[in-house]
mmCIF file with all atom_site columns, C-alpha atoms in Angstrom:
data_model
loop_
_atom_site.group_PDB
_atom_site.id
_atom_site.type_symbol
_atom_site.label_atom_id
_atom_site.label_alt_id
_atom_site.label_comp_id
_atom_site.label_asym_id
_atom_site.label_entity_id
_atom_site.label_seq_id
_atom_site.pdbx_PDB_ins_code
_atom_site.Cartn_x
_atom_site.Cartn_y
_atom_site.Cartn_z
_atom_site.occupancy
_atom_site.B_iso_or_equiv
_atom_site.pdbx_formal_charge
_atom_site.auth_seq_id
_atom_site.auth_comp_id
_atom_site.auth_asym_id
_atom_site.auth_atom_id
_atom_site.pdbx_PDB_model_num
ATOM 1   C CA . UNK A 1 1   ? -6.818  19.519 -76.375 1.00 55.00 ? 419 UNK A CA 1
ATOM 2   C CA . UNK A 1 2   ? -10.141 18.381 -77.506 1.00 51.00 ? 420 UNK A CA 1
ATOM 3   C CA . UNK A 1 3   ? -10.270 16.317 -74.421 1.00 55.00 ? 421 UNK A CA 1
ATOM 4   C CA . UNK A 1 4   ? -9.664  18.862 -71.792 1.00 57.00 ? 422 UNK A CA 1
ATOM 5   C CA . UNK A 1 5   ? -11.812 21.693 -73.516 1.00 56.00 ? 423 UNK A CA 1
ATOM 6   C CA . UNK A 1 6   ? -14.686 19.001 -73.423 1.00 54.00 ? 424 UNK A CA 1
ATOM 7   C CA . UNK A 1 7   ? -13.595 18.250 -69.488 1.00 55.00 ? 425 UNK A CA 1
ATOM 8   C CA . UNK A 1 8   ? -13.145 21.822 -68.572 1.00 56.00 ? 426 UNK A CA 1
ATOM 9   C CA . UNK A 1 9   ? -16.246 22.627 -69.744 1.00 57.00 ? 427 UNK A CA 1
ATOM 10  C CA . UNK A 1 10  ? -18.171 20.027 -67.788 1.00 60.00 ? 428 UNK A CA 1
ATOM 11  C CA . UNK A 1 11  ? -15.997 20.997 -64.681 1.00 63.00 ? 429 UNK A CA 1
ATOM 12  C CA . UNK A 1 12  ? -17.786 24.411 -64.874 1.00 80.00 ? 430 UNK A CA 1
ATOM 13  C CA . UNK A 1 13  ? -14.000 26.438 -65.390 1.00 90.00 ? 431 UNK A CA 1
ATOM 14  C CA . UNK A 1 14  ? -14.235 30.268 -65.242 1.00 91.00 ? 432 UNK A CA 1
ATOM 15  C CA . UNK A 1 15  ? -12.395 33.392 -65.072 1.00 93.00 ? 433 UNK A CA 1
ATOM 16  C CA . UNK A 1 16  ? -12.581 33.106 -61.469 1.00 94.00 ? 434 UNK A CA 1
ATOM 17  C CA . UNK A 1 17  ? -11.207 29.349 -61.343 1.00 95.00 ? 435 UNK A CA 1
ATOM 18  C CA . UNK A 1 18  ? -7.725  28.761 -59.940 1.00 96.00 ? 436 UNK A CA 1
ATOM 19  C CA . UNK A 1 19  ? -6.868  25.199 -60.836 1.00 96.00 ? 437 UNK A CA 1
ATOM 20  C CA . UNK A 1 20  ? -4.250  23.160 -59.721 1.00 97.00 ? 438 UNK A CA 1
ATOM 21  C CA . UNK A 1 21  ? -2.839  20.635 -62.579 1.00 97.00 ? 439 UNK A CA 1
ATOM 22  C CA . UNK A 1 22  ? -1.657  17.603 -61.201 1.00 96.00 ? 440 UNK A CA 1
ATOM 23  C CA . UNK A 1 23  ? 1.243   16.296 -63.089 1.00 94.00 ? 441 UNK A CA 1
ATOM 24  C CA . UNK A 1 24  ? 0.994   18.745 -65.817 1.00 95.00 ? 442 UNK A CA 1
ATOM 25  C CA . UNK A 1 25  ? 3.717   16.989 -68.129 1.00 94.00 ? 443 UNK A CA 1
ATOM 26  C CA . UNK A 1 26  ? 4.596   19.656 -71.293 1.00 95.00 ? 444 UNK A CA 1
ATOM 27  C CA . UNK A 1 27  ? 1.790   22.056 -70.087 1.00 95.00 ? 445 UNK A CA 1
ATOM 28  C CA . UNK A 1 28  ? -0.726  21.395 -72.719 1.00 92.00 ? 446 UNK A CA 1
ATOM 29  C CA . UNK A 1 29  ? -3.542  20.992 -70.635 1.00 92.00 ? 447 UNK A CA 1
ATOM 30  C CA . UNK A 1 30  ? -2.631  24.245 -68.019 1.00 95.00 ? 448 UNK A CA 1
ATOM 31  C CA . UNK A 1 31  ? -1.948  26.300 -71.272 1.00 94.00 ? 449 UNK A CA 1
ATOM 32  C CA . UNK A 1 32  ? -5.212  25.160 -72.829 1.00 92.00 ? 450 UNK A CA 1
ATOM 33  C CA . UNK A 1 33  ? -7.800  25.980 -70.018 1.00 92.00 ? 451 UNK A CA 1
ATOM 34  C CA . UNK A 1 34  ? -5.914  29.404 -69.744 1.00 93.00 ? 452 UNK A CA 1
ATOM 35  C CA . UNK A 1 35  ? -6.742  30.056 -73.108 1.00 91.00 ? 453 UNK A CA 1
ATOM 36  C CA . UNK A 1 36  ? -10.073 29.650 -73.142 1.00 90.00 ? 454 UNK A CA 1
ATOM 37  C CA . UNK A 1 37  ? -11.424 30.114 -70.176 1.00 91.00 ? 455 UNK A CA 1
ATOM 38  C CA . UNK A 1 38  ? -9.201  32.940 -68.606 1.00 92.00 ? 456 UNK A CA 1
ATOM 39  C CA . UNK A 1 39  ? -8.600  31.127 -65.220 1.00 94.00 ? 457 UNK A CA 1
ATOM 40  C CA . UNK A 1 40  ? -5.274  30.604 -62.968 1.00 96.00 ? 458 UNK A CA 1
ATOM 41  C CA . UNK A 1 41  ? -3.672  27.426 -63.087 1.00 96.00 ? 459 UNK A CA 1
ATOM 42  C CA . UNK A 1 42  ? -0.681  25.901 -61.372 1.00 97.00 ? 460 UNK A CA 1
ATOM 43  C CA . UNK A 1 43  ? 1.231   23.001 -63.313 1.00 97.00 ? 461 UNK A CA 1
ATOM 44  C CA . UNK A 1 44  ? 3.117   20.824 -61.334 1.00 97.00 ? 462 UNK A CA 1
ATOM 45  C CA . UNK A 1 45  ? 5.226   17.853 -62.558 1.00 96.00 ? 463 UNK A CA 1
ATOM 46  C CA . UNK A 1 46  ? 8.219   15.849 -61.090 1.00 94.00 ? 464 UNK A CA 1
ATOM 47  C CA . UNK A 1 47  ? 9.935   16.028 -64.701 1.00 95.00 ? 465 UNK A CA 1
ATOM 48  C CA . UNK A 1 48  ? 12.456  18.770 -64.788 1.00 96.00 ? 466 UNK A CA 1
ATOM 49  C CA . UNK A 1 49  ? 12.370  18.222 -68.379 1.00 97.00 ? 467 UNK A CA 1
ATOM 50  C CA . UNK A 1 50  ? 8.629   18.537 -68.545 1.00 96.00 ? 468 UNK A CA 1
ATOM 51  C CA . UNK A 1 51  ? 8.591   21.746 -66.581 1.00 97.00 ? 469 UNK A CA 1
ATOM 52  C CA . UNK A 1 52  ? 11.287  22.996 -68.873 1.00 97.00 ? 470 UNK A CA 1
ATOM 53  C CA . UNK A 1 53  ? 9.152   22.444 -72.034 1.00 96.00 ? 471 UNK A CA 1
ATOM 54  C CA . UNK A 1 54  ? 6.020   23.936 -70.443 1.00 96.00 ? 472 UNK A CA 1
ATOM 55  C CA . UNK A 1 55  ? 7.791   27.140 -69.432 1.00 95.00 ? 473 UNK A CA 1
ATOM 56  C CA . UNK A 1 56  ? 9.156   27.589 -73.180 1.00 95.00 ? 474 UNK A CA 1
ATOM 57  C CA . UNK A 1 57  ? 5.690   26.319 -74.999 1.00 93.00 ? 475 UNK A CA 1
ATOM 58  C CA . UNK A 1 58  ? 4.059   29.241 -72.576 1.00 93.00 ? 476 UNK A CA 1
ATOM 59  C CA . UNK A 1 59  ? 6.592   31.697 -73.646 1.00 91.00 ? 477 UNK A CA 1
ATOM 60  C CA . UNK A 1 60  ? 5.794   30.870 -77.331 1.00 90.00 ? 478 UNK A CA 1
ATOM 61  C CA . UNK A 1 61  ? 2.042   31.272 -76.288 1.00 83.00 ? 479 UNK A CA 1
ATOM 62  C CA . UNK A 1 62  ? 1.824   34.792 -74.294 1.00 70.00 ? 480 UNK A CA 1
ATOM 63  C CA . UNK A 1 63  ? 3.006   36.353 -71.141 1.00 70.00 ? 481 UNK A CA 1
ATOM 64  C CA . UNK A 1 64  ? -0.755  36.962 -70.755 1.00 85.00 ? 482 UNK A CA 1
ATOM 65  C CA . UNK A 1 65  ? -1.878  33.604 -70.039 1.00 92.00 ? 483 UNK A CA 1
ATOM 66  C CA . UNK A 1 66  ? -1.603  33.227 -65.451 1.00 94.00 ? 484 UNK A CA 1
ATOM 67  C CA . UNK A 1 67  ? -0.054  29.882 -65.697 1.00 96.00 ? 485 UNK A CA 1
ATOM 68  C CA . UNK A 1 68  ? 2.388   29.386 -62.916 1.00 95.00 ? 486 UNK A CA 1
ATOM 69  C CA . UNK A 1 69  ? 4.830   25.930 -63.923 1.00 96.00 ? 487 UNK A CA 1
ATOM 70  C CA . UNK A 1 70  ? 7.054   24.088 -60.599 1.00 96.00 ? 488 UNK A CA 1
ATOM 71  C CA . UNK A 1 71  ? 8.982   20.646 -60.572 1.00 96.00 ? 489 UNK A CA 1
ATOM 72  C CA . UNK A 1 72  ? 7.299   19.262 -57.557 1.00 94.00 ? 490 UNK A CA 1
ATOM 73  C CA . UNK A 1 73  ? 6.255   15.995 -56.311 1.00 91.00 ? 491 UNK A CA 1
ATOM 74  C CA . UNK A 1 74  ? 2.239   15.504 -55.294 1.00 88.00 ? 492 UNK A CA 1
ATOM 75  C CA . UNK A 1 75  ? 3.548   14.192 -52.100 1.00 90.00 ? 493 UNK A CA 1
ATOM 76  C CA . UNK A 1 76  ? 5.734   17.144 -50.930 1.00 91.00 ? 494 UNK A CA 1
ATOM 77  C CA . UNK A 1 77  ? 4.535   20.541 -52.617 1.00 91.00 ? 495 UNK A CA 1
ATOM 78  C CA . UNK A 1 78  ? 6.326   23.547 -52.164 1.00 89.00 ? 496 UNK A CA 1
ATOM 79  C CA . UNK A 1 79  ? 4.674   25.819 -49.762 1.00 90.00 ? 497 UNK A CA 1
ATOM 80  C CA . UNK A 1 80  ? 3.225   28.488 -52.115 1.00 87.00 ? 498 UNK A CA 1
ATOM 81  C CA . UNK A 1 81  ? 1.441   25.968 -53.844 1.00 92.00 ? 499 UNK A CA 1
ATOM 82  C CA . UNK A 1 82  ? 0.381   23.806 -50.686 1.00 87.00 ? 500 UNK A CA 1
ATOM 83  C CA . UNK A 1 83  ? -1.846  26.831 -48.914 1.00 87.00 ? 501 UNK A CA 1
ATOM 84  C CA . UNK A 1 84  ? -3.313  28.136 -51.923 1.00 89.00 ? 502 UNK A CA 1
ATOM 85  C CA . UNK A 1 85  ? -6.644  26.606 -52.067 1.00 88.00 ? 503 UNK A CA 1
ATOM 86  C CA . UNK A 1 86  ? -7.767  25.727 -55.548 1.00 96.00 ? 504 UNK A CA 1
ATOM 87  C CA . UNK A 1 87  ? -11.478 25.573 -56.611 1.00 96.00 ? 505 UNK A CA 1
ATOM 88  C CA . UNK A 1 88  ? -10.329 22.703 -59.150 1.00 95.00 ? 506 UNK A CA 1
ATOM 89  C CA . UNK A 1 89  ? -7.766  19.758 -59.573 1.00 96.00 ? 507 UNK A CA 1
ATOM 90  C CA . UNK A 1 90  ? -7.038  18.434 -62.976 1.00 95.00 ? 508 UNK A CA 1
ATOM 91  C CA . UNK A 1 91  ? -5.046  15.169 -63.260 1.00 95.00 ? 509 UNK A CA 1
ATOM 92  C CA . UNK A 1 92  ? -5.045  13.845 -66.937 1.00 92.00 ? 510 UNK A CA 1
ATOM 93  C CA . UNK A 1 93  ? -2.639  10.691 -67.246 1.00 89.00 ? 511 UNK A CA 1
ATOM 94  C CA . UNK A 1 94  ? -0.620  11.222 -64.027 1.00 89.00 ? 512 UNK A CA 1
ATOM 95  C CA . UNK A 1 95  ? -2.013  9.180  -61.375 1.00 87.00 ? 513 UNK A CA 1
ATOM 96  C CA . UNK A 1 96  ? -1.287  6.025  -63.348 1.00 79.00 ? 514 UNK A CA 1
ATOM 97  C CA . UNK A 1 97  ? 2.480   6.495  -62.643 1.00 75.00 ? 515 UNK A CA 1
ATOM 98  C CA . UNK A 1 98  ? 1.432   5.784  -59.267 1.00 79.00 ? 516 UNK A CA 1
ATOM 99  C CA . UNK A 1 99  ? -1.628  3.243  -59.217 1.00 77.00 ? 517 UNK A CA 1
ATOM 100 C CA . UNK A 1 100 ? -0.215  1.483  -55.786 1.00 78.00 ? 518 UNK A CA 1
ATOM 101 C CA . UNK A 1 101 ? -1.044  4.444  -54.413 1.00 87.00 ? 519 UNK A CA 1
ATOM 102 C CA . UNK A 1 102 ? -3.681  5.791  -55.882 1.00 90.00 ? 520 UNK A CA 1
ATOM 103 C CA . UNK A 1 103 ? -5.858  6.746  -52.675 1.00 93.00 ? 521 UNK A CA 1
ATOM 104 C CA . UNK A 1 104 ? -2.707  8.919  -51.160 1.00 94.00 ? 522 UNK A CA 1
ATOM 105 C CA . UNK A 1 105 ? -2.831  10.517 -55.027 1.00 94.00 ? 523 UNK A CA 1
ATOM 106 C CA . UNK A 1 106 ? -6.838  11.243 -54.806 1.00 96.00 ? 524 UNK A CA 1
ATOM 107 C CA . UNK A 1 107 ? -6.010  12.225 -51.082 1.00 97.00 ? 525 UNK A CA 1
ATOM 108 C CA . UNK A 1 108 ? -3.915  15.225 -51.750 1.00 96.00 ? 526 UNK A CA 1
ATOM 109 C CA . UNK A 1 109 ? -6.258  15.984 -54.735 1.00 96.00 ? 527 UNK A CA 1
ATOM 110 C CA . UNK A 1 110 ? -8.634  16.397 -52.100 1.00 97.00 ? 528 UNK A CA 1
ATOM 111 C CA . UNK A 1 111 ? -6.641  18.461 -49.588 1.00 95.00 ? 529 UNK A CA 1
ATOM 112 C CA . UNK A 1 112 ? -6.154  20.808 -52.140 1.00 96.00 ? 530 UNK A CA 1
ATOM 113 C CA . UNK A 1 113 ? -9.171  21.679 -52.848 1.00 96.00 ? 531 UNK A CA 1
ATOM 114 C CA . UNK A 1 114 ? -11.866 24.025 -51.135 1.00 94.00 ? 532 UNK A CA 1
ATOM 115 C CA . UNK A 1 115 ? -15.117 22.839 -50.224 1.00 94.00 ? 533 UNK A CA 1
ATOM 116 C CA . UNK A 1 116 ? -17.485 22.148 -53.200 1.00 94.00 ? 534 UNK A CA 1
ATOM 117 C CA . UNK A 1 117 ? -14.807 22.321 -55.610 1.00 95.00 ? 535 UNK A CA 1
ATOM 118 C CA . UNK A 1 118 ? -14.377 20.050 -58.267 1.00 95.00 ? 536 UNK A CA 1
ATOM 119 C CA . UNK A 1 119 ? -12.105 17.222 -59.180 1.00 96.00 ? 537 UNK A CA 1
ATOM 120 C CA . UNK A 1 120 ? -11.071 16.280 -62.549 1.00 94.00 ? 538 UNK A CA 1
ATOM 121 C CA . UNK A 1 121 ? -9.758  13.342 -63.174 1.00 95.00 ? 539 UNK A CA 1
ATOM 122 C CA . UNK A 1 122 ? -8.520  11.354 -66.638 1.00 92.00 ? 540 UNK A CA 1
ATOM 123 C CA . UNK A 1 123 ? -6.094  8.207  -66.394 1.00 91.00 ? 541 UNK A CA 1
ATOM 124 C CA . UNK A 1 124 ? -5.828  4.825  -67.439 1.00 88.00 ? 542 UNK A CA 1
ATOM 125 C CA . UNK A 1 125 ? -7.468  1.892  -66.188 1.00 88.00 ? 543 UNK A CA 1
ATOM 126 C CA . UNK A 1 126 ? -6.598  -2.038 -65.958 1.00 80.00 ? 544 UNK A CA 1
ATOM 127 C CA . UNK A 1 127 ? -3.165  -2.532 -67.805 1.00 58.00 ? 545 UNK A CA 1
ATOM 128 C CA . UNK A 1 128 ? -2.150  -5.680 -67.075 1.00 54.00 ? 546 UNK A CA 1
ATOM 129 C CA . UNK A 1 129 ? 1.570   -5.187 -68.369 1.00 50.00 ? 547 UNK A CA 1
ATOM 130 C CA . UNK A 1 130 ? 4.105   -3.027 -66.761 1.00 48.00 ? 548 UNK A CA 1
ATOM 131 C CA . UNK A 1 131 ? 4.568   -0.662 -70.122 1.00 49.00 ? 549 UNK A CA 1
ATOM 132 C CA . UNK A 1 132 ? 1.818   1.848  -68.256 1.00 52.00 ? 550 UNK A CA 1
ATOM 133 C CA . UNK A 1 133 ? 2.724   2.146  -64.502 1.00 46.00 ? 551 UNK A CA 1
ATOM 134 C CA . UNK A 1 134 ? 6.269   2.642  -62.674 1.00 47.00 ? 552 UNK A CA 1
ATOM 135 C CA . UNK A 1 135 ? 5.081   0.974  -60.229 1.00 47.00 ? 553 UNK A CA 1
ATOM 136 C CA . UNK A 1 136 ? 4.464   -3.037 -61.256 1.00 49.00 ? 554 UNK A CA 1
ATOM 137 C CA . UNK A 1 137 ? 4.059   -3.785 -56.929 1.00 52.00 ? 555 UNK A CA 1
ATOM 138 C CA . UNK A 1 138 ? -0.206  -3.462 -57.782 1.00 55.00 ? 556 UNK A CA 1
ATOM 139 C CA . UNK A 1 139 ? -2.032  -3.848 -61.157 1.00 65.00 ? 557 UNK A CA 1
ATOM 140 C CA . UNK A 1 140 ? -3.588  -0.776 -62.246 1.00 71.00 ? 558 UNK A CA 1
ATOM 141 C CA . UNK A 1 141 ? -7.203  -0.160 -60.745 1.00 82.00 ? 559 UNK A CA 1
ATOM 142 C CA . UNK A 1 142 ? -10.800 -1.040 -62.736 1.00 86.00 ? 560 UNK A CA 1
ATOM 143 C CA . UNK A 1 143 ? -13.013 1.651  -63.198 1.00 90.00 ? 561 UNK A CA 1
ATOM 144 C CA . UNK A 1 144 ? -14.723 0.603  -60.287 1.00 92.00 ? 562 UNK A CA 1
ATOM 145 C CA . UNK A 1 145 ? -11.913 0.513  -57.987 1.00 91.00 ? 563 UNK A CA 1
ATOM 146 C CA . UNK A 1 146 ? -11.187 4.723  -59.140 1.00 94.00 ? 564 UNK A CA 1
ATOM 147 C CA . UNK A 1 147 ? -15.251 5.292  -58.696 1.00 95.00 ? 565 UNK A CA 1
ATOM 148 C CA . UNK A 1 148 ? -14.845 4.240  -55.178 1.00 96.00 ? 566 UNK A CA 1
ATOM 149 C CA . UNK A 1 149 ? -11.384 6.069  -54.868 1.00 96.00 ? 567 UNK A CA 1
ATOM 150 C CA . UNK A 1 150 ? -12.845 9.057  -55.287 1.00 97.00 ? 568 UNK A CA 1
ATOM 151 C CA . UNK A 1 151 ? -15.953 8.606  -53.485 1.00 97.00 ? 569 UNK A CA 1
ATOM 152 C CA . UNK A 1 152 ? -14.199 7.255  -50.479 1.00 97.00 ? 570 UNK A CA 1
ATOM 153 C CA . UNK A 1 153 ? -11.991 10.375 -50.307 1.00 97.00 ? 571 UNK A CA 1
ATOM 154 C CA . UNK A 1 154 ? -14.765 12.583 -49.971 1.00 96.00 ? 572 UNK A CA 1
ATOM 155 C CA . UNK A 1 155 ? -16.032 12.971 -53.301 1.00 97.00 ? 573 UNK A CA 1
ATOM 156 C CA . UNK A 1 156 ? -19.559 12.846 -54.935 1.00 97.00 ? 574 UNK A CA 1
ATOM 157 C CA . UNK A 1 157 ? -19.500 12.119 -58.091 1.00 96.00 ? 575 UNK A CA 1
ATOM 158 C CA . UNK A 1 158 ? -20.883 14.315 -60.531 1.00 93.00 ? 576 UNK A CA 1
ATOM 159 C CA . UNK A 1 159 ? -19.987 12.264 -64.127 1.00 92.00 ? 577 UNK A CA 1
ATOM 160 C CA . UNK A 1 160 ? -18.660 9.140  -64.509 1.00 94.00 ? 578 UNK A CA 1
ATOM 161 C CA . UNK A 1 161 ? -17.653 7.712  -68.087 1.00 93.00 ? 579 UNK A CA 1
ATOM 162 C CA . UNK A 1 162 ? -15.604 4.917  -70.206 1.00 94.00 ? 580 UNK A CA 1
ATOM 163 C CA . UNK A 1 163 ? -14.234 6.771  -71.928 1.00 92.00 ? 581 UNK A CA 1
ATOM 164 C CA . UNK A 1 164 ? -11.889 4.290  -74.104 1.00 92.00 ? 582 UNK A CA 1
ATOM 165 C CA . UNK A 1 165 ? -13.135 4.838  -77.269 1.00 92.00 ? 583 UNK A CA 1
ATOM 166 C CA . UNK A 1 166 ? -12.179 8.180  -77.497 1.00 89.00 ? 584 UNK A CA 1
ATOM 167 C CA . UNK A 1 167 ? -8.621  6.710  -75.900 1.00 90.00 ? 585 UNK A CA 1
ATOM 168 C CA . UNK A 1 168 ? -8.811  4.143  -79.174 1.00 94.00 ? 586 UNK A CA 1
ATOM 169 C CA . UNK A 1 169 ? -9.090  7.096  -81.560 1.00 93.00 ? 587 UNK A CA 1
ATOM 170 C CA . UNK A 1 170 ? -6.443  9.456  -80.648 1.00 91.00 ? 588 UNK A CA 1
ATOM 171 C CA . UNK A 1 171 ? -4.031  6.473  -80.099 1.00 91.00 ? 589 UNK A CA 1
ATOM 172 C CA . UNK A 1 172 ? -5.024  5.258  -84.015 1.00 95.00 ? 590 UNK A CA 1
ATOM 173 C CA . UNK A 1 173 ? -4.688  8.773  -84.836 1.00 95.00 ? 591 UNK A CA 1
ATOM 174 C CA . UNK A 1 174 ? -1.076  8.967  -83.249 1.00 93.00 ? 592 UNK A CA 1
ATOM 175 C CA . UNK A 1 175 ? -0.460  5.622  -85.034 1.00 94.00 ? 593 UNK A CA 1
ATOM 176 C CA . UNK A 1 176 ? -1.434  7.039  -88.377 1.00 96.00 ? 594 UNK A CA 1
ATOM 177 C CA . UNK A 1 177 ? 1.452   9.703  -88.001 1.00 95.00 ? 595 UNK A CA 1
ATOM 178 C CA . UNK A 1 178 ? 3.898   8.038  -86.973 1.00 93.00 ? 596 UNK A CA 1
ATOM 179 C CA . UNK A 1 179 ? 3.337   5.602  -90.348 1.00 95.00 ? 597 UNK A CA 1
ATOM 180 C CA . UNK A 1 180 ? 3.506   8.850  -91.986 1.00 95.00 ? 598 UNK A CA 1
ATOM 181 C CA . UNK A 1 181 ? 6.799   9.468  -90.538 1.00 93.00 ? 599 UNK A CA 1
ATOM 182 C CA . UNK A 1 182 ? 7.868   5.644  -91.011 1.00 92.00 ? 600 UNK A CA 1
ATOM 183 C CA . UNK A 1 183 ? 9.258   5.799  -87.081 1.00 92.00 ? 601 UNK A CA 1
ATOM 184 C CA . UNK A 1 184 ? 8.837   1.842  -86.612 1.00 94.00 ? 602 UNK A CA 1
ATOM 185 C CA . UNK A 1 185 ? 9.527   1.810  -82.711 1.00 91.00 ? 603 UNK A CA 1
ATOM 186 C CA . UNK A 1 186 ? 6.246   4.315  -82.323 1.00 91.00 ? 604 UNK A CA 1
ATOM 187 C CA . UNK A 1 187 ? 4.528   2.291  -84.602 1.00 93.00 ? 605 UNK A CA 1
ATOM 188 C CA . UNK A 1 188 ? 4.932   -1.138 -82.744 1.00 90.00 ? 606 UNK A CA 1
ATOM 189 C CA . UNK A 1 189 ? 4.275   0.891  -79.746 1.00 88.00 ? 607 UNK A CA 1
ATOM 190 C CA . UNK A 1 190 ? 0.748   2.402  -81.040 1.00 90.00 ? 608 UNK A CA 1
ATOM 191 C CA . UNK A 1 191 ? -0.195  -1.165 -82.925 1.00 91.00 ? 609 UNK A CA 1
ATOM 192 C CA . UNK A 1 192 ? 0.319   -3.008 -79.470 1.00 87.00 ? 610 UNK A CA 1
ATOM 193 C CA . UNK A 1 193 ? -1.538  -0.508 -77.537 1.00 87.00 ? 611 UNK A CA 1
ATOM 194 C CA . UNK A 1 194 ? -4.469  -0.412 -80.299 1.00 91.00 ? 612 UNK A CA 1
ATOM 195 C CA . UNK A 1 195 ? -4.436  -4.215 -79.697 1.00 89.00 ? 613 UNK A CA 1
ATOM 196 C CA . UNK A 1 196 ? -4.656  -4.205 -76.087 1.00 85.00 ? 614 UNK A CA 1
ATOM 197 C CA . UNK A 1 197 ? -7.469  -1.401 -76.052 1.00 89.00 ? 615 UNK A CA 1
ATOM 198 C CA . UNK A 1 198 ? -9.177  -3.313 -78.773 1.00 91.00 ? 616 UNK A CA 1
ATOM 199 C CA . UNK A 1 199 ? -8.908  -6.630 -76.086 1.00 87.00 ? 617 UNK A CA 1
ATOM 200 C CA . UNK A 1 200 ? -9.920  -4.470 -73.262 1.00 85.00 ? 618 UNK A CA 1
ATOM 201 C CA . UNK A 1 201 ? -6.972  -5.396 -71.384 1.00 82.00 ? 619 UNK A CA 1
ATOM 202 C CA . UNK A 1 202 ? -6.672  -1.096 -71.298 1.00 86.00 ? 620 UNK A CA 1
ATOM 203 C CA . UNK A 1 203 ? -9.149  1.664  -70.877 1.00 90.00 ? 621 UNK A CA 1
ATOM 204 C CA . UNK A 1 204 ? -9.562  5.132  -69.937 1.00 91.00 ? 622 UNK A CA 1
ATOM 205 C CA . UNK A 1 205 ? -11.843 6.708  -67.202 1.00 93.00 ? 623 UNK A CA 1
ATOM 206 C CA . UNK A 1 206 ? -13.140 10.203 -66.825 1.00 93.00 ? 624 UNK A CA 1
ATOM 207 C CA . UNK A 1 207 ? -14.445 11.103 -63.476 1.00 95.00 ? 625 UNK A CA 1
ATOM 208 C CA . UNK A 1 208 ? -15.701 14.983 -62.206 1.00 94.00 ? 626 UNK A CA 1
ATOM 209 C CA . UNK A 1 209 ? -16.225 14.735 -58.583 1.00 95.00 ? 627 UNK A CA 1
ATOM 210 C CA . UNK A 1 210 ? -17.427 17.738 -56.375 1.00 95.00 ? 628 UNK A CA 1
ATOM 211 C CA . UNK A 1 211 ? -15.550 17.844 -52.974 1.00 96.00 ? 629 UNK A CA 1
ATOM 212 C CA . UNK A 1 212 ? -17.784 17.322 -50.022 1.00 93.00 ? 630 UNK A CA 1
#
């Protein structure tokens, strides 16, 4: 949460915003920057269990909140989503799923937004074993290789950051609990990824991009 209040922020969200969430898993992120900054967003996520949870966590929340949840696929969305024009796109920790085709992922990103609206974008960079991406045909891009992504798409780039450190702490954090509730298989799972973030095999990158 800390994460996208800190990204929203920087993305310049409003009550006039309509943001389309990219892969929206549980609907943390959609419920969040309803919350706080009054705005429309549209969660989308090929996980029918996903989309299940995010309907019932945004029932617990309020009926107030205009968050709108489908089970879609980025590359074939449903027609009342496809010709709304957003004025943002949030993908946090979706487009890594599908790092062999991350341009055609950045692409749509881009199609979906109107001019001068802004991209937000937070995934994982560089794994180098197949626990991270679906998709094992390419290795996951560098920083550099989403920078360009983005920029080559029809992007300028408004921020560009490492942001691994802050993926180091909230993975130790998620270790710490998972001690706490002696689950081993999470704990293996959090030490190995501590390890590989600590090698630099693993990072995260945060890019906001303003649509040409």
């Amino acid at each position: 949460k800390a994460v996208v209040s800190t990204q929203s922020t920087g993305g310049q969200l409003d009550t006039r915003s309509i943001v389309l969430d990219m892969g929206c898993g549980e609907g943390t992120p959609a419920l969040t920057m309803a919350k706080q900054f009054g705005c429309k967003v549209v969660g989308v996520d090929v996980v029918a269990n996903n989309i299940a949870s995010a309907k019932k966590f945004q029932a617990e929340e309020s009926s107030r909140l205009n968050v709108h949840f489908h089970e879609a696929n980025f590359f074939n969305l449903p027609a009342q989503i496809k010709y709304e024009m957003f004025t943002h796109v949030w993908a946090q920790v979706s487009f890594f799923h599908n790092h062999a085709h991350l341009r055609k992922c950045v692409d749509v990103a881009a199609s979906m937004l109107k001019s001068g609206g802004t991209f937000i974008l937070v995934d994982y960079y560089g794994p180098r074993h197949p626990v991270f991406t679906r998709d094992t045909t390419k290795k996951a891009p560098d920083m550099e290789e989403y920078i360009q992504t983005v920029k080559d798409a029809g992007f300028d780039i408004i921020i560009q950051e490492d942001a691994s450190r802050h993926f180091l702490a909230g993975t130790t954090c998620l270790r710490k609990i998972a001690g706490e509730e002696k689950n081993q298989v999470e704990m293996n799972f959090y030490d190995g990824r501590i390890s590989s973030i600590k090698e630099k095999l693993i990072g995260m990158v945060i890019i906001i991009a303003q649509k040409k």
